[in-house]
């Protein structure tokens, strides 16, 4: 029998996530490994979120609240918008996919910086549309180059701020210039998965501007600063007309009950967020200083991770680090053959990484 696969899907390359720690440890015969590869919060989830999940567990025979009413209300309050402006997703990956399926007619184009988040391309192709990858200018997203690539076919532009995997960022002025050149029919997805880490006050923060421009959709996640990556929950803030379309096509129970209750609790625990940010900022500073002292080049970041140029084949360094029980990300598939992406861990984890890297590069 011949499988009739929907146009475009066969050219999608399967996303290869970092291996789970347990599997790597078995494969390499190591233990107590350190994972600085997926930009997670090393401080763990908020204890309030853990407690909320424990309290919710005995109700898991029930379907979750399909409209995530409580969390939606809290987010609306936090950002001073209406509940109608918010859509919760099974991770922001879910929202990226919903947006692509709802707003990319077959044959239309979606612009995205490259390298950037791999899920954009996968979602765009699975919607039957065409990803147009616009190279970074060095390590940063160049909004004026992106604007130059807009055509009549462009239906959507993905912007990642700060960008993954480079940690680079763009300012509110750059964004405003970009918006001026944007045709009326183009949607802008501002993916701000790492915005909580950003310290530069000039950085473009889509939720700090008035929500009057319907073309701008903000995506946020509980996976990074809020430490809930394993539960899968993210959200989008957008015009009610856009939200209404996403609600029509999303799964009615796309966000599970544990994730909803954990996210609502995590949002209230500002102390845990602040403490996490402090530890992570210290971690980034420490790592960058140590690496610079080793004669390596690190790149500026507003996120909880950064690129370091190890000045030799990073894939080999990555493997040698694995054997030392330290997991980071090699950037060859992103076109940076001599770079590793490392996120800040706890102090002990950062020390382990530096010691292992010194050994590997010696
Ligand atoms: C991690 C990340 C996300 C978040 O994905 P979730 O599905 O919410 O876990 C979104 N965008 C970028 C750029 C990321 O790095």
mmCIF file with all atom_site columns, C-alpha atoms in Angstrom, residues 198-290:
data_model
loop_
_atom_site.group_PDB
_atom_site.id
_atom_site.type_symbol
_atom_site.label_atom_id
_atom_site.label_alt_id
_atom_site.label_comp_id
_atom_site.label_asym_id
_atom_site.label_entity_id
_atom_site.label_seq_id
_atom_site.pdbx_PDB_ins_code
_atom_site.Cartn_x
_atom_site.Cartn_y
_atom_site.Cartn_z
_atom_site.occupancy
_atom_site.B_iso_or_equiv
_atom_site.pdbx_formal_charge
_atom_site.auth_seq_id
_atom_site.auth_comp_id
_atom_site.auth_asym_id
_atom_site.auth_atom_id
_atom_site.pdbx_PDB_model_num
ATOM 1  C CA . UNK A 1 198 ? 16.788  39.778 30.372 1.00 0.00 ? 198 UNK A CA 1
ATOM 2  C CA . UNK A 1 199 ? 18.345  42.577 32.380 1.00 0.00 ? 199 UNK A CA 1
ATOM 3  C CA . UNK A 1 200 ? 18.817  45.168 29.608 1.00 0.00 ? 200 UNK A CA 1
ATOM 4  C CA . UNK A 1 201 ? 15.980  47.686 29.940 1.00 0.00 ? 201 UNK A CA 1
ATOM 5  C CA . UNK A 1 202 ? 16.217  48.589 26.231 1.00 0.00 ? 202 UNK A CA 1
ATOM 6  C CA . UNK A 1 203 ? 15.298  45.076 25.166 1.00 0.00 ? 203 UNK A CA 1
ATOM 7  C CA . UNK A 1 204 ? 12.039  44.770 23.269 1.00 0.00 ? 204 UNK A CA 1
ATOM 8  C CA . UNK A 1 205 ? 9.449   43.297 25.634 1.00 0.00 ? 205 UNK A CA 1
ATOM 9  C CA . UNK A 1 206 ? 6.248   42.805 23.681 1.00 0.00 ? 206 UNK A CA 1
ATOM 10 C CA . UNK A 1 207 ? 4.012   42.816 26.757 1.00 0.00 ? 207 UNK A CA 1
ATOM 11 C CA . UNK A 1 208 ? 5.341   46.142 27.969 1.00 0.00 ? 208 UNK A CA 1
ATOM 12 C CA . UNK A 1 209 ? 3.874   47.870 24.904 1.00 0.00 ? 209 UNK A CA 1
ATOM 13 C CA . UNK A 1 210 ? 0.184   48.587 24.287 1.00 0.00 ? 210 UNK A CA 1
ATOM 14 C CA . UNK A 1 211 ? -1.704  45.654 22.795 1.00 0.00 ? 211 UNK A CA 1
ATOM 15 C CA . UNK A 1 212 ? -3.192  47.826 20.075 1.00 0.00 ? 212 UNK A CA 1
ATOM 16 C CA . UNK A 1 213 ? -1.385  46.218 17.119 1.00 0.00 ? 213 UNK A CA 1
ATOM 17 C CA . UNK A 1 214 ? -3.318  43.061 16.278 1.00 0.00 ? 214 UNK A CA 1
ATOM 18 C CA . UNK A 1 215 ? -0.456  41.707 14.196 1.00 0.00 ? 215 UNK A CA 1
ATOM 19 C CA . UNK A 1 216 ? 1.789   41.125 17.205 1.00 0.00 ? 216 UNK A CA 1
ATOM 20 C CA . UNK A 1 217 ? 1.406   37.858 19.142 1.00 0.00 ? 217 UNK A CA 1
ATOM 21 C CA . UNK A 1 218 ? 3.514   37.307 22.255 1.00 0.00 ? 218 UNK A CA 1
ATOM 22 C CA . UNK A 1 219 ? 4.549   33.823 23.314 1.00 0.00 ? 219 UNK A CA 1
ATOM 23 C CA . UNK A 1 220 ? 5.813   32.984 26.783 1.00 0.00 ? 220 UNK A CA 1
ATOM 24 C CA . UNK A 1 221 ? 6.531   29.746 28.601 1.00 0.00 ? 221 UNK A CA 1
ATOM 25 C CA . UNK A 1 222 ? 6.689   28.218 32.063 1.00 0.00 ? 222 UNK A CA 1
ATOM 26 C CA . UNK A 1 223 ? 9.475   25.897 30.854 1.00 0.00 ? 223 UNK A CA 1
ATOM 27 C CA . UNK A 1 224 ? 12.452  28.142 31.475 1.00 0.00 ? 224 UNK A CA 1
ATOM 28 C CA . UNK A 1 225 ? 12.538  30.722 34.306 1.00 0.00 ? 225 UNK A CA 1
ATOM 29 C CA . UNK A 1 226 ? 9.518   29.136 36.024 1.00 0.00 ? 226 UNK A CA 1
ATOM 30 C CA . UNK A 1 227 ? 11.108  25.679 36.095 1.00 0.00 ? 227 UNK A CA 1
ATOM 31 C CA . UNK A 1 228 ? 8.155   23.652 34.761 1.00 0.00 ? 228 UNK A CA 1
ATOM 32 C CA . UNK A 1 229 ? 9.591   22.248 31.495 1.00 0.00 ? 229 UNK A CA 1
ATOM 33 C CA . UNK A 1 230 ? 8.502   18.697 32.334 1.00 0.00 ? 230 UNK A CA 1
ATOM 34 C CA . UNK A 1 231 ? 4.837   19.657 32.713 1.00 0.00 ? 231 UNK A CA 1
ATOM 35 C CA . UNK A 1 232 ? 4.508   21.380 29.312 1.00 0.00 ? 232 UNK A CA 1
ATOM 36 C CA . UNK A 1 233 ? 2.766   24.723 29.615 1.00 0.00 ? 233 UNK A CA 1
ATOM 37 C CA . UNK A 1 234 ? 3.139   28.037 27.821 1.00 0.00 ? 234 UNK A CA 1
ATOM 38 C CA . UNK A 1 235 ? 0.861   30.897 26.819 1.00 0.00 ? 235 UNK A CA 1
ATOM 39 C CA . UNK A 1 236 ? 0.246   33.483 24.190 1.00 0.00 ? 236 UNK A CA 1
ATOM 40 C CA . UNK A 1 237 ? -1.072  37.034 24.510 1.00 0.00 ? 237 UNK A CA 1
ATOM 41 C CA . UNK A 1 238 ? -2.813  38.282 21.389 1.00 0.00 ? 238 UNK A CA 1
ATOM 42 C CA . UNK A 1 239 ? -5.822  40.081 19.947 1.00 0.00 ? 239 UNK A CA 1
ATOM 43 C CA . UNK A 1 240 ? -9.134  38.372 20.822 1.00 0.00 ? 240 UNK A CA 1
ATOM 44 C CA . UNK A 1 241 ? -9.777  37.720 17.086 1.00 0.00 ? 241 UNK A CA 1
ATOM 45 C CA . UNK A 1 242 ? -6.554  35.682 16.886 1.00 0.00 ? 242 UNK A CA 1
ATOM 46 C CA . UNK A 1 243 ? -7.224  33.905 20.190 1.00 0.00 ? 243 UNK A CA 1
ATOM 47 C CA . UNK A 1 244 ? -10.713 32.974 18.999 1.00 0.00 ? 244 UNK A CA 1
ATOM 48 C CA . UNK A 1 245 ? -9.276  31.186 15.963 1.00 0.00 ? 245 UNK A CA 1
ATOM 49 C CA . UNK A 1 246 ? -6.744  29.268 18.062 1.00 0.00 ? 246 UNK A CA 1
ATOM 50 C CA . UNK A 1 247 ? -9.480  28.172 20.484 1.00 0.00 ? 247 UNK A CA 1
ATOM 51 C CA . UNK A 1 248 ? -11.408 26.701 17.553 1.00 0.00 ? 248 UNK A CA 1
ATOM 52 C CA . UNK A 1 249 ? -8.591  24.401 16.467 1.00 0.00 ? 249 UNK A CA 1
ATOM 53 C CA . UNK A 1 250 ? -6.803  23.558 19.708 1.00 0.00 ? 250 UNK A CA 1
ATOM 54 C CA . UNK A 1 251 ? -7.517  20.292 21.471 1.00 0.00 ? 251 UNK A CA 1
ATOM 55 C CA . UNK A 1 252 ? -10.269 20.935 24.019 1.00 0.00 ? 252 UNK A CA 1
ATOM 56 C CA . UNK A 1 253 ? -8.020  19.650 26.825 1.00 0.00 ? 253 UNK A CA 1
ATOM 57 C CA . UNK A 1 254 ? -4.635  20.690 25.458 1.00 0.00 ? 254 UNK A CA 1
ATOM 58 C CA . UNK A 1 255 ? -3.244  21.657 28.876 1.00 0.00 ? 255 UNK A CA 1
ATOM 59 C CA . UNK A 1 256 ? -3.276  19.022 31.600 1.00 0.00 ? 256 UNK A CA 1
ATOM 60 C CA . UNK A 1 257 ? -4.572  19.693 35.097 1.00 0.00 ? 257 UNK A CA 1
ATOM 61 C CA . UNK A 1 258 ? -1.210  19.339 36.856 1.00 0.00 ? 258 UNK A CA 1
ATOM 62 C CA . UNK A 1 259 ? 0.421   21.850 34.542 1.00 0.00 ? 259 UNK A CA 1
ATOM 63 C CA . UNK A 1 260 ? -2.422  24.345 35.053 1.00 0.00 ? 260 UNK A CA 1
ATOM 64 C CA . UNK A 1 261 ? -2.284  24.215 38.824 1.00 0.00 ? 261 UNK A CA 1
ATOM 65 C CA . UNK A 1 262 ? 1.529   24.267 38.915 1.00 0.00 ? 262 UNK A CA 1
ATOM 66 C CA . UNK A 1 263 ? 1.714   27.274 36.614 1.00 0.00 ? 263 UNK A CA 1
ATOM 67 C CA . UNK A 1 264 ? -0.855  29.220 38.642 1.00 0.00 ? 264 UNK A CA 1
ATOM 68 C CA . UNK A 1 265 ? 1.148   28.553 41.820 1.00 0.00 ? 265 UNK A CA 1
ATOM 69 C CA . UNK A 1 266 ? 4.504   29.319 40.167 1.00 0.00 ? 266 UNK A CA 1
ATOM 70 C CA . UNK A 1 267 ? 3.166   32.655 38.973 1.00 0.00 ? 267 UNK A CA 1
ATOM 71 C CA . UNK A 1 268 ? 2.412   33.638 42.575 1.00 0.00 ? 268 UNK A CA 1
ATOM 72 C CA . UNK A 1 269 ? 5.832   32.579 43.871 1.00 0.00 ? 269 UNK A CA 1
ATOM 73 C CA . UNK A 1 270 ? 7.756   35.698 42.939 1.00 0.00 ? 270 UNK A CA 1
ATOM 74 C CA . UNK A 1 271 ? 10.350  34.919 45.582 1.00 0.00 ? 271 UNK A CA 1
ATOM 75 C CA . UNK A 1 272 ? 11.327  31.690 43.886 1.00 0.00 ? 272 UNK A CA 1
ATOM 76 C CA . UNK A 1 273 ? 11.542  33.400 40.509 1.00 0.00 ? 273 UNK A CA 1
ATOM 77 C CA . UNK A 1 274 ? 13.719  36.198 41.896 1.00 0.00 ? 274 UNK A CA 1
ATOM 78 C CA . UNK A 1 275 ? 16.029  33.791 43.662 1.00 0.00 ? 275 UNK A CA 1
ATOM 79 C CA . UNK A 1 276 ? 16.338  31.663 40.535 1.00 0.00 ? 276 UNK A CA 1
ATOM 80 C CA . UNK A 1 277 ? 17.169  34.710 38.433 1.00 0.00 ? 277 UNK A CA 1
ATOM 81 C CA . UNK A 1 278 ? 19.813  35.803 40.908 1.00 0.00 ? 278 UNK A CA 1
ATOM 82 C CA . UNK A 1 279 ? 21.500  32.381 40.920 1.00 0.00 ? 279 UNK A CA 1
ATOM 83 C CA . UNK A 1 280 ? 21.305  32.132 37.137 1.00 0.00 ? 280 UNK A CA 1
ATOM 84 C CA . UNK A 1 281 ? 22.692  35.636 36.512 1.00 0.00 ? 281 UNK A CA 1
ATOM 85 C CA . UNK A 1 282 ? 25.561  34.918 38.883 1.00 0.00 ? 282 UNK A CA 1
ATOM 86 C CA . UNK A 1 283 ? 26.103  31.607 37.099 1.00 0.00 ? 283 UNK A CA 1
ATOM 87 C CA . UNK A 1 284 ? 26.263  33.197 33.648 1.00 0.00 ? 284 UNK A CA 1
ATOM 88 C CA . UNK A 1 285 ? 28.740  35.841 34.895 1.00 0.00 ? 285 UNK A CA 1
ATOM 89 C CA . UNK A 1 286 ? 30.891  33.235 36.613 1.00 0.00 ? 286 UNK A CA 1
ATOM 90 C CA . UNK A 1 287 ? 30.993  30.922 33.593 1.00 0.00 ? 287 UNK A CA 1
ATOM 91 C CA . UNK A 1 288 ? 31.758  33.717 31.147 1.00 0.00 ? 288 UNK A CA 1
ATOM 92 C CA . UNK A 1 289 ? 34.594  35.038 33.315 1.00 0.00 ? 289 UNK A CA 1
ATOM 93 C CA . UNK A 1 290 ? 36.130  31.590 33.737 1.00 0.00 ? 290 UNK A CA 1
#
